[in-house]
Amino acid sequence: ELKVEQNPLFLSMQEGKNYTIYCNYSTTSDRLYWYRQDPGKSLESLFVLLSNGAVKQEGRLMASLDTKARLSTLHITAAVHDLSATYFCAGGGGSQGNLIFGKGTKLSVKP
Amino acid sequence: DTEVTQTPKHLVMGMTNKKSLKCEQHMGHRAMYWYKQKAKKPPELMFVYSYEKLSINESVPSRFSPECPNSSLLNLHLHALQPEDSALYLCASSQVTGWEWEQYFGPGTRLTVT
């Protein structure tokens, strides 16, 4: 069964800095999802990465997928406080094709 | 309309109570999911319905009983819960089952068992 590992699990950043969250997965997953979750709230879909080499950008967030390396990254550019949240990556490959989530990265952006 | 709705938003229940959570979507999706999320943990899949039939039950205790009365509606019946069942319960839907299809999540029901 697919295993999804995110790192770091906690990330404290200063505003204006850049950083990358990594998502490694153990077996083939041709599709990778990134979600954002604010405290006490539901999951908000950020990116759906469909194929090897896929790159998507929305504002200060950019996600990429390398299926050969089994790696997805979420890059944060010039962080702002509003980006503070928990970010989850998820891949396919559960026992019946369901989503498997990483443990999440709790991002805190400080002035 | 890409919205999944859930009611109630918050629920407090005793261990002897019976209550139900409700989830609704009008996107024409034929797959619906229940997830349980404990604090600071990722969502854990509980049940999957495909074309109104239960297709996955992830070894969930029988005190949780799902029901899919029609293609737009998903219920989770709760009975004799334990305090450790307190969590955020998320409903999601997708076009059909399978990780290839993006899942859309509802706002969740925050359940507290006293």
PDB file of C-alpha atoms in Angstrom:
ATOM      1  CA  GLU A   1       0.000   0.000   0.000  1.00  0.00           C
ATOM      2  CA  LEU A   2       1.110   3.542  -0.713  1.00  0.00           C
ATOM      3  CA  LYS A   3       2.902   5.400   2.053  1.00  0.00           C
ATOM      4  CA  VAL A   4       3.158   9.182   1.956  1.00  0.00           C
ATOM      5  CA  GLU A   5       5.758  11.050   3.951  1.00  0.00           C
ATOM      6  CA  GLN A   6       5.903  14.785   4.363  1.00  0.00           C
ATOM      7  CA  ASN A   7       8.682  16.852   5.770  1.00  0.00           C
ATOM      8  CA  PRO A   8       9.074  18.937   7.673  1.00  0.00           C
ATOM      9  CA  LEU A   9       6.096  18.343   9.948  1.00  0.00           C
ATOM     10  CA  PHE A  10       6.484  21.777  11.495  1.00  0.00           C
ATOM     11  CA  LEU A  11       7.793  24.867   9.784  1.00  0.00           C
ATOM     12  CA  SER A  12       8.206  28.283  11.321  1.00  0.00           C
ATOM     13  CA  MET A  13       9.032  30.930   8.759  1.00  0.00           C
ATOM     14  CA  GLN A  14       9.585  34.627   8.727  1.00  0.00           C
ATOM     15  CA  GLU A  15       7.555  36.757   6.397  1.00  0.00           C
ATOM     16  CA  GLY A  16       9.291  37.350   3.114  1.00  0.00           C
ATOM     17  CA  LYS A  17      11.315  34.129   3.202  1.00  0.00           C
ATOM     18  CA  ASN A  18      11.133  31.170   0.815  1.00  0.00           C
ATOM     19  CA  TYR A  19      10.807  27.529   1.765  1.00  0.00           C
ATOM     20  CA  THR A  20       9.853  24.121   0.377  1.00  0.00           C
ATOM     21  CA  ILE A  21       7.698  21.329   1.774  1.00  0.00           C
ATOM     22  CA  TYR A  22       8.530  17.843   0.525  1.00  0.00           C
ATOM     23  CA  CYS A  23       6.189  14.940  -0.085  1.00  0.00           C
ATOM     24  CA  ASN A  24       7.684  11.510  -0.786  1.00  0.00           C
ATOM     25  CA  TYR A  25       5.566   8.516  -1.658  1.00  0.00           C
ATOM     26  CA  SER A  26       6.448   4.874  -1.724  1.00  0.00           C
ATOM     27  CA  THR A  27       4.837   3.377  -4.831  1.00  0.00           C
ATOM     28  CA  THR A  28       3.463   4.566  -8.126  1.00  0.00           C
ATOM     29  CA  SER A  29       0.962   7.380  -7.788  1.00  0.00           C
ATOM     30  CA  ASP A  30       0.386   9.213 -11.025  1.00  0.00           C
ATOM     31  CA  ARG A  31      -1.653  11.873  -9.353  1.00  0.00           C
ATOM     32  CA  LEU A  32      -0.803  13.919  -6.309  1.00  0.00           C
ATOM     33  CA  TYR A  33      -2.997  16.342  -4.391  1.00  0.00           C
ATOM     34  CA  TRP A  34      -2.151  19.233  -2.103  1.00  0.00           C
ATOM     35  CA  TYR A  35      -4.668  20.508   0.448  1.00  0.00           C
ATOM     36  CA  ARG A  36      -4.663  23.363   2.908  1.00  0.00           C
ATOM     37  CA  GLN A  37      -6.424  23.186   6.275  1.00  0.00           C
ATOM     38  CA  ASP A  38      -6.960  26.106   8.638  1.00  0.00           C
ATOM     39  CA  PRO A  39      -7.504  25.294  12.336  1.00  0.00           C
ATOM     40  CA  GLY A  40     -10.930  23.777  12.933  1.00  0.00           C
ATOM     41  CA  LYS A  41     -11.796  23.986   9.249  1.00  0.00           C
ATOM     42  CA  SER A  42     -12.153  21.554   6.382  1.00  0.00           C
ATOM     43  CA  LEU A  43      -9.691  20.735   3.617  1.00  0.00           C
ATOM     44  CA  GLU A  44      -9.285  23.209   0.787  1.00  0.00           C
ATOM     45  CA  SER A  45      -7.955  21.819  -2.476  1.00  0.00           C
ATOM     46  CA  LEU A  46      -4.854  23.679  -3.639  1.00  0.00           C
ATOM     47  CA  PHE A  47      -3.369  21.686  -6.490  1.00  0.00           C
ATOM     48  CA  VAL A  48      -3.994  18.536  -8.468  1.00  0.00           C
ATOM     49  CA  LEU A  49      -0.811  17.341 -10.165  1.00  0.00           C
ATOM     50  CA  LEU A  50      -1.653  15.004 -13.005  1.00  0.00           C
ATOM     51  CA  SER A  51       1.576  13.841 -14.571  1.00  0.00           C
ATOM     52  CA  ASN A  52       5.319  13.694 -14.322  1.00  0.00           C
ATOM     53  CA  GLY A  53       6.868  17.139 -14.558  1.00  0.00           C
ATOM     54  CA  ALA A  54       3.612  18.894 -13.735  1.00  0.00           C
ATOM     55  CA  VAL A  55       4.062  22.328 -12.207  1.00  0.00           C
ATOM     56  CA  LYS A  56       1.244  24.511 -10.954  1.00  0.00           C
ATOM     57  CA  GLN A  57       1.333  27.930  -9.357  1.00  0.00           C
ATOM     58  CA  GLU A  58      -1.208  29.923  -7.433  1.00  0.00           C
ATOM     59  CA  GLY A  59      -0.056  33.151  -5.844  1.00  0.00           C
ATOM     60  CA  ARG A  60       2.915  32.493  -3.596  1.00  0.00           C
ATOM     61  CA  LEU A  61       2.549  28.699  -3.806  1.00  0.00           C
ATOM     62  CA  MET A  62       4.019  26.480  -6.490  1.00  0.00           C
ATOM     63  CA  ALA A  63       3.668  22.708  -6.586  1.00  0.00           C
ATOM     64  CA  SER A  64       5.550  20.215  -8.718  1.00  0.00           C
ATOM     65  CA  LEU A  65       5.538  16.473  -9.297  1.00  0.00           C
ATOM     66  CA  ASP A  66       8.385  14.131 -10.196  1.00  0.00           C
ATOM     67  CA  THR A  67       6.906  10.653 -10.545  1.00  0.00           C
ATOM     68  CA  LYS A  68      10.275   9.036 -11.223  1.00  0.00           C
ATOM     69  CA  ALA A  69      11.666  10.319  -7.945  1.00  0.00           C
ATOM     70  CA  ARG A  70       8.258   9.781  -6.281  1.00  0.00           C
ATOM     71  CA  LEU A  71       8.488  13.311  -4.986  1.00  0.00           C
ATOM     72  CA  SER A  72       6.230  16.327  -4.928  1.00  0.00           C
ATOM     73  CA  THR A  73       7.218  19.721  -3.600  1.00  0.00           C
ATOM     74  CA  LEU A  74       5.240  22.726  -2.435  1.00  0.00           C
ATOM     75  CA  HIS A  75       7.348  25.861  -2.693  1.00  0.00           C
ATOM     76  CA  ILE A  76       6.435  28.997  -0.789  1.00  0.00           C
ATOM     77  CA  THR A  77       7.737  32.285  -2.104  1.00  0.00           C
ATOM     78  CA  ALA A  78       7.965  35.409   0.045  1.00  0.00           C
ATOM     79  CA  ALA A  79       5.769  33.988   2.775  1.00  0.00           C
ATOM     80  CA  VAL A  80       3.016  36.079   4.335  1.00  0.00           C
ATOM     81  CA  HIS A  81       1.097  35.495   7.565  1.00  0.00           C
ATOM     82  CA  ASP A  82      -2.055  34.460   5.664  1.00  0.00           C
ATOM     83  CA  LEU A  83      -0.268  31.316   4.515  1.00  0.00           C
ATOM     84  CA  SER A  84      -0.159  29.988   8.072  1.00  0.00           C
ATOM     85  CA  ALA A  85      -2.058  26.680   7.996  1.00  0.00           C
ATOM     86  CA  THR A  86      -1.497  22.932   7.806  1.00  0.00           C
ATOM     87  CA  TYR A  87      -0.684  21.584   4.350  1.00  0.00           C
ATOM     88  CA  PHE A  88      -1.368  17.979   3.394  1.00  0.00           C
ATOM     89  CA  CYS A  89      -0.249  16.065   0.355  1.00  0.00           C
ATOM     90  CA  ALA A  90      -2.206  12.981  -0.678  1.00  0.00           C
ATOM     91  CA  GLY A  91      -1.661  10.296  -3.273  1.00  0.00           C
ATOM     92  CA  GLY A  92      -3.579   7.416  -4.681  1.00  0.00           C
ATOM     93  CA  GLY A  93      -2.952   3.794  -4.016  1.00  0.00           C
ATOM     94  CA  GLY A  94      -4.874   2.782  -0.986  1.00  0.00           C
ATOM     95  CA  SER A  95      -6.051  -0.799  -0.815  1.00  0.00           C
ATOM     96  CA  GLN A  96      -8.990   0.031  -3.064  1.00  0.00           C
ATOM     97  CA  GLY A  97      -7.636   3.073  -4.806  1.00  0.00           C
ATOM     98  CA  ASN A  98      -8.507   5.543  -2.098  1.00  0.00           C
ATOM     99  CA  LEU A  99      -6.444   8.602  -1.109  1.00  0.00           C
ATOM    100  CA  ILE A 100      -3.573   8.264   1.333  1.00  0.00           C
ATOM    101  CA  PHE A 101      -2.636  11.444   3.195  1.00  0.00           C
ATOM    102  CA  GLY A 102       0.708  12.528   4.528  1.00  0.00           C
ATOM    103  CA  LYS A 103       0.900  13.600   8.167  1.00  0.00           C
ATOM    104  CA  GLY A 104       0.701  17.262   7.235  1.00  0.00           C
ATOM    105  CA  THR A 105       3.065  20.204   7.595  1.00  0.00           C
ATOM    106  CA  LYS A 106       2.047  22.872  10.070  1.00  0.00           C
ATOM    107  CA  LEU A 107       3.279  26.161   8.698  1.00  0.00           C
ATOM    108  CA  SER A 108       3.557  29.236  10.885  1.00  0.00           C
ATOM    109  CA  VAL A 109       4.586  32.504   9.255  1.00  0.00           C
ATOM    110  CA  LYS A 110       5.741  35.165  11.665  1.00  0.00           C
ATOM    111  CA  PRO A 111       6.325  38.868  11.082  1.00  0.00           C
TER     112      PRO A 111
ATOM    113  CA  ASP B   1     -22.022  24.260  -7.762  1.00  0.00           C
ATOM    114  CA  THR B   2     -18.965  22.543  -6.261  1.00  0.00           C
ATOM    115  CA  GLU B   3     -20.228  22.486  -2.726  1.00  0.00           C
ATOM    116  CA  VAL B   4     -20.553  19.694  -0.232  1.00  0.00           C
ATOM    117  CA  THR B   5     -22.678  20.628   2.764  1.00  0.00           C
ATOM    118  CA  GLN B   6     -22.673  19.003   6.183  1.00  0.00           C
ATOM    119  CA  THR B   7     -24.989  19.349   9.156  1.00  0.00           C
ATOM    120  CA  PRO B   8     -24.734  19.964  12.003  1.00  0.00           C
ATOM    121  CA  LYS B   9     -21.525  21.983  12.272  1.00  0.00           C
ATOM    122  CA  HIS B  10     -21.101  21.066  15.914  1.00  0.00           C
ATOM    123  CA  LEU B  11     -22.547  18.177  17.922  1.00  0.00           C
ATOM    124  CA  VAL B  12     -22.192  17.289  21.571  1.00  0.00           C
ATOM    125  CA  MET B  13     -23.592  13.947  22.589  1.00  0.00           C
ATOM    126  CA  GLY B  14     -23.521  11.617  25.547  1.00  0.00           C
ATOM    127  CA  MET B  15     -22.357   8.049  25.315  1.00  0.00           C
ATOM    128  CA  THR B  16     -25.926   6.716  25.389  1.00  0.00           C
ATOM    129  CA  ASN B  17     -27.307   9.057  22.739  1.00  0.00           C
ATOM    130  CA  LYS B  18     -28.196   8.312  19.143  1.00  0.00           C
ATOM    131  CA  LYS B  19     -27.496  11.032  16.607  1.00  0.00           C
ATOM    132  CA  SER B  20     -26.907  11.371  12.886  1.00  0.00           C
ATOM    133  CA  LEU B  21     -24.594  13.404  10.698  1.00  0.00           C
ATOM    134  CA  LYS B  22     -25.785  14.495   7.296  1.00  0.00           C
ATOM    135  CA  CYS B  23     -23.909  15.235   4.091  1.00  0.00           C
ATOM    136  CA  GLU B  24     -25.299  16.474   0.790  1.00  0.00           C
ATOM    137  CA  GLN B  25     -23.913  17.246  -2.654  1.00  0.00           C
ATOM    138  CA  HIS B  26     -25.584  18.249  -5.901  1.00  0.00           C
ATOM    139  CA  MET B  27     -22.658  17.849  -8.283  1.00  0.00           C
ATOM    140  CA  GLY B  28     -23.892  14.567  -9.682  1.00  0.00           C
ATOM    141  CA  HIS B  29     -21.038  12.726  -7.999  1.00  0.00           C
ATOM    142  CA  ARG B  30     -21.530   8.990  -7.558  1.00  0.00           C
ATOM    143  CA  ALA B  31     -18.863   8.461  -4.876  1.00  0.00           C
ATOM    144  CA  MET B  32     -19.173   9.741  -1.337  1.00  0.00           C
ATOM    145  CA  TYR B  33     -16.823   9.359   1.608  1.00  0.00           C
ATOM    146  CA  TRP B  34     -16.705   9.691   5.367  1.00  0.00           C
ATOM    147  CA  TYR B  35     -13.415  10.621   7.013  1.00  0.00           C
ATOM    148  CA  LYS B  36     -12.532  11.010  10.677  1.00  0.00           C
ATOM    149  CA  GLN B  37      -9.870  13.518  11.671  1.00  0.00           C
ATOM    150  CA  LYS B  38      -8.395  13.745  15.135  1.00  0.00           C
ATOM    151  CA  ALA B  39      -6.574  16.884  16.219  1.00  0.00           C
ATOM    152  CA  LYS B  40      -3.197  17.368  14.539  1.00  0.00           C
ATOM    153  CA  LYS B  41      -3.636  14.215  12.446  1.00  0.00           C
ATOM    154  CA  PRO B  42      -4.469  13.659   8.777  1.00  0.00           C
ATOM    155  CA  PRO B  43      -7.956  12.532   7.770  1.00  0.00           C
ATOM    156  CA  GLU B  44      -8.582   8.797   8.059  1.00  0.00           C
ATOM    157  CA  LEU B  45     -10.953   7.136   5.655  1.00  0.00           C
ATOM    158  CA  MET B  46     -13.949   5.440   7.283  1.00  0.00           C
ATOM    159  CA  PHE B  47     -16.404   4.536   4.534  1.00  0.00           C
ATOM    160  CA  VAL B  48     -16.796   4.841   0.792  1.00  0.00           C
ATOM    161  CA  TYR B  49     -20.069   4.654  -1.111  1.00  0.00           C
ATOM    162  CA  SER B  50     -20.087   4.028  -4.818  1.00  0.00           C
ATOM    163  CA  TYR B  51     -23.385   4.385  -6.673  1.00  0.00           C
ATOM    164  CA  GLU B  52     -25.191   4.301  -3.328  1.00  0.00           C
ATOM    165  CA  LYS B  53     -23.573   1.006  -2.332  1.00  0.00           C
ATOM    166  CA  LEU B  54     -21.023   0.622   0.434  1.00  0.00           C
ATOM    167  CA  SER B  55     -17.727  -0.269  -1.213  1.00  0.00           C
ATOM    168  CA  ILE B  56     -15.190   0.320   1.551  1.00  0.00           C
ATOM    169  CA  ASN B  57     -15.508  -0.053   5.307  1.00  0.00           C
ATOM    170  CA  GLU B  58     -12.137   0.559   6.883  1.00  0.00           C
ATOM    171  CA  SER B  59     -12.768  -1.683   9.905  1.00  0.00           C
ATOM    172  CA  VAL B  60     -14.879   0.954  11.574  1.00  0.00           C
ATOM    173  CA  PRO B  61     -16.660  -0.051  14.836  1.00  0.00           C
ATOM    174  CA  SER B  62     -20.337  -0.866  14.477  1.00  0.00           C
ATOM    175  CA  ARG B  63     -21.312   2.106  16.610  1.00  0.00           C
ATOM    176  CA  PHE B  64     -20.826   4.064  13.370  1.00  0.00           C
ATOM    177  CA  SER B  65     -23.440   3.156  10.779  1.00  0.00           C
ATOM    178  CA  PRO B  66     -23.378   4.792   7.341  1.00  0.00           C
ATOM    179  CA  GLU B  67     -26.334   5.148   5.041  1.00  0.00           C
ATOM    180  CA  CYS B  68     -26.688   6.444   1.505  1.00  0.00           C
ATOM    181  CA  PRO B  69     -30.410   6.961   0.816  1.00  0.00           C
ATOM    182  CA  ASN B  70     -29.809   8.449  -2.640  1.00  0.00           C
ATOM    183  CA  SER B  71     -27.009   9.674  -4.853  1.00  0.00           C
ATOM    184  CA  SER B  72     -26.952  13.140  -3.249  1.00  0.00           C
ATOM    185  CA  LEU B  73     -27.207  12.270   0.404  1.00  0.00           C
ATOM    186  CA  LEU B  74     -24.958  10.492   2.870  1.00  0.00           C
ATOM    187  CA  ASN B  75     -25.706   9.939   6.543  1.00  0.00           C
ATOM    188  CA  LEU B  76     -23.610   8.681   9.425  1.00  0.00           C
ATOM    189  CA  HIS B  77     -25.642   7.276  12.299  1.00  0.00           C
ATOM    190  CA  LEU B  78     -23.973   7.355  15.688  1.00  0.00           C
ATOM    191  CA  HIS B  79     -24.864   5.222  18.678  1.00  0.00           C
ATOM    192  CA  ALA B  80     -23.132   4.445  21.980  1.00  0.00           C
ATOM    193  CA  LEU B  81     -20.036   6.400  21.090  1.00  0.00           C
ATOM    194  CA  GLN B  82     -16.969   6.679  23.269  1.00  0.00           C
ATOM    195  CA  PRO B  83     -15.115   9.859  24.258  1.00  0.00           C
ATOM    196  CA  GLU B  84     -12.255   8.846  21.961  1.00  0.00           C
ATOM    197  CA  ASP B  85     -14.670   9.179  19.035  1.00  0.00           C
ATOM    198  CA  SER B  86     -14.590  12.946  19.492  1.00  0.00           C
ATOM    199  CA  ALA B  87     -13.171  14.340  16.268  1.00  0.00           C
ATOM    200  CA  LEU B  88     -13.891  16.316  13.121  1.00  0.00           C
ATOM    201  CA  TYR B  89     -15.974  14.226  10.726  1.00  0.00           C
ATOM    202  CA  LEU B  90     -15.516  15.140   7.108  1.00  0.00           C
ATOM    203  CA  CYS B  91     -17.663  14.169   4.175  1.00  0.00           C
ATOM    204  CA  ALA B  92     -16.325  14.250   0.635  1.00  0.00           C
ATOM    205  CA  SER B  93     -17.534  13.390  -2.835  1.00  0.00           C
ATOM    206  CA  SER B  94     -15.984  12.684  -6.217  1.00  0.00           C
ATOM    207  CA  GLN B  95     -17.199  11.932  -9.707  1.00  0.00           C
ATOM    208  CA  VAL B  96     -16.706   8.216  -9.121  1.00  0.00           C
ATOM    209  CA  THR B  97     -14.469   6.207  -6.781  1.00  0.00           C
ATOM    210  CA  GLY B  98     -10.752   6.043  -7.292  1.00  0.00           C
ATOM    211  CA  TRP B  99      -7.901   8.338  -6.415  1.00  0.00           C
ATOM    212  CA  GLU B 100      -7.793   9.651  -9.975  1.00  0.00           C
ATOM    213  CA  TRP B 101     -10.885  11.708  -9.217  1.00  0.00           C
ATOM    214  CA  GLU B 102     -10.537  14.824  -7.111  1.00  0.00           C
ATOM    215  CA  GLN B 103     -12.432  14.718  -3.858  1.00  0.00           C
ATOM    216  CA  TYR B 104     -14.387  17.751  -2.689  1.00  0.00           C
ATOM    217  CA  PHE B 105     -14.663  18.099   1.052  1.00  0.00           C
ATOM    218  CA  GLY B 106     -17.493  19.480   3.138  1.00  0.00           C
ATOM    219  CA  PRO B 107     -16.947  21.858   6.079  1.00  0.00           C
ATOM    220  CA  GLY B 108     -17.079  19.031   8.611  1.00  0.00           C
ATOM    221  CA  THR B 109     -18.969  18.273  11.809  1.00  0.00           C
ATOM    222  CA  ARG B 110     -17.091  18.804  15.056  1.00  0.00           C
ATOM    223  CA  LEU B 111     -18.262  15.973  17.346  1.00  0.00           C
ATOM    224  CA  THR B 112     -17.708  15.924  21.076  1.00  0.00           C
ATOM    225  CA  VAL B 113     -18.684  12.825  23.056  1.00  0.00           C
ATOM    226  CA  THR B 114     -19.121  13.390  26.774  1.00  0.00           C
TER     227      THR B 114
END
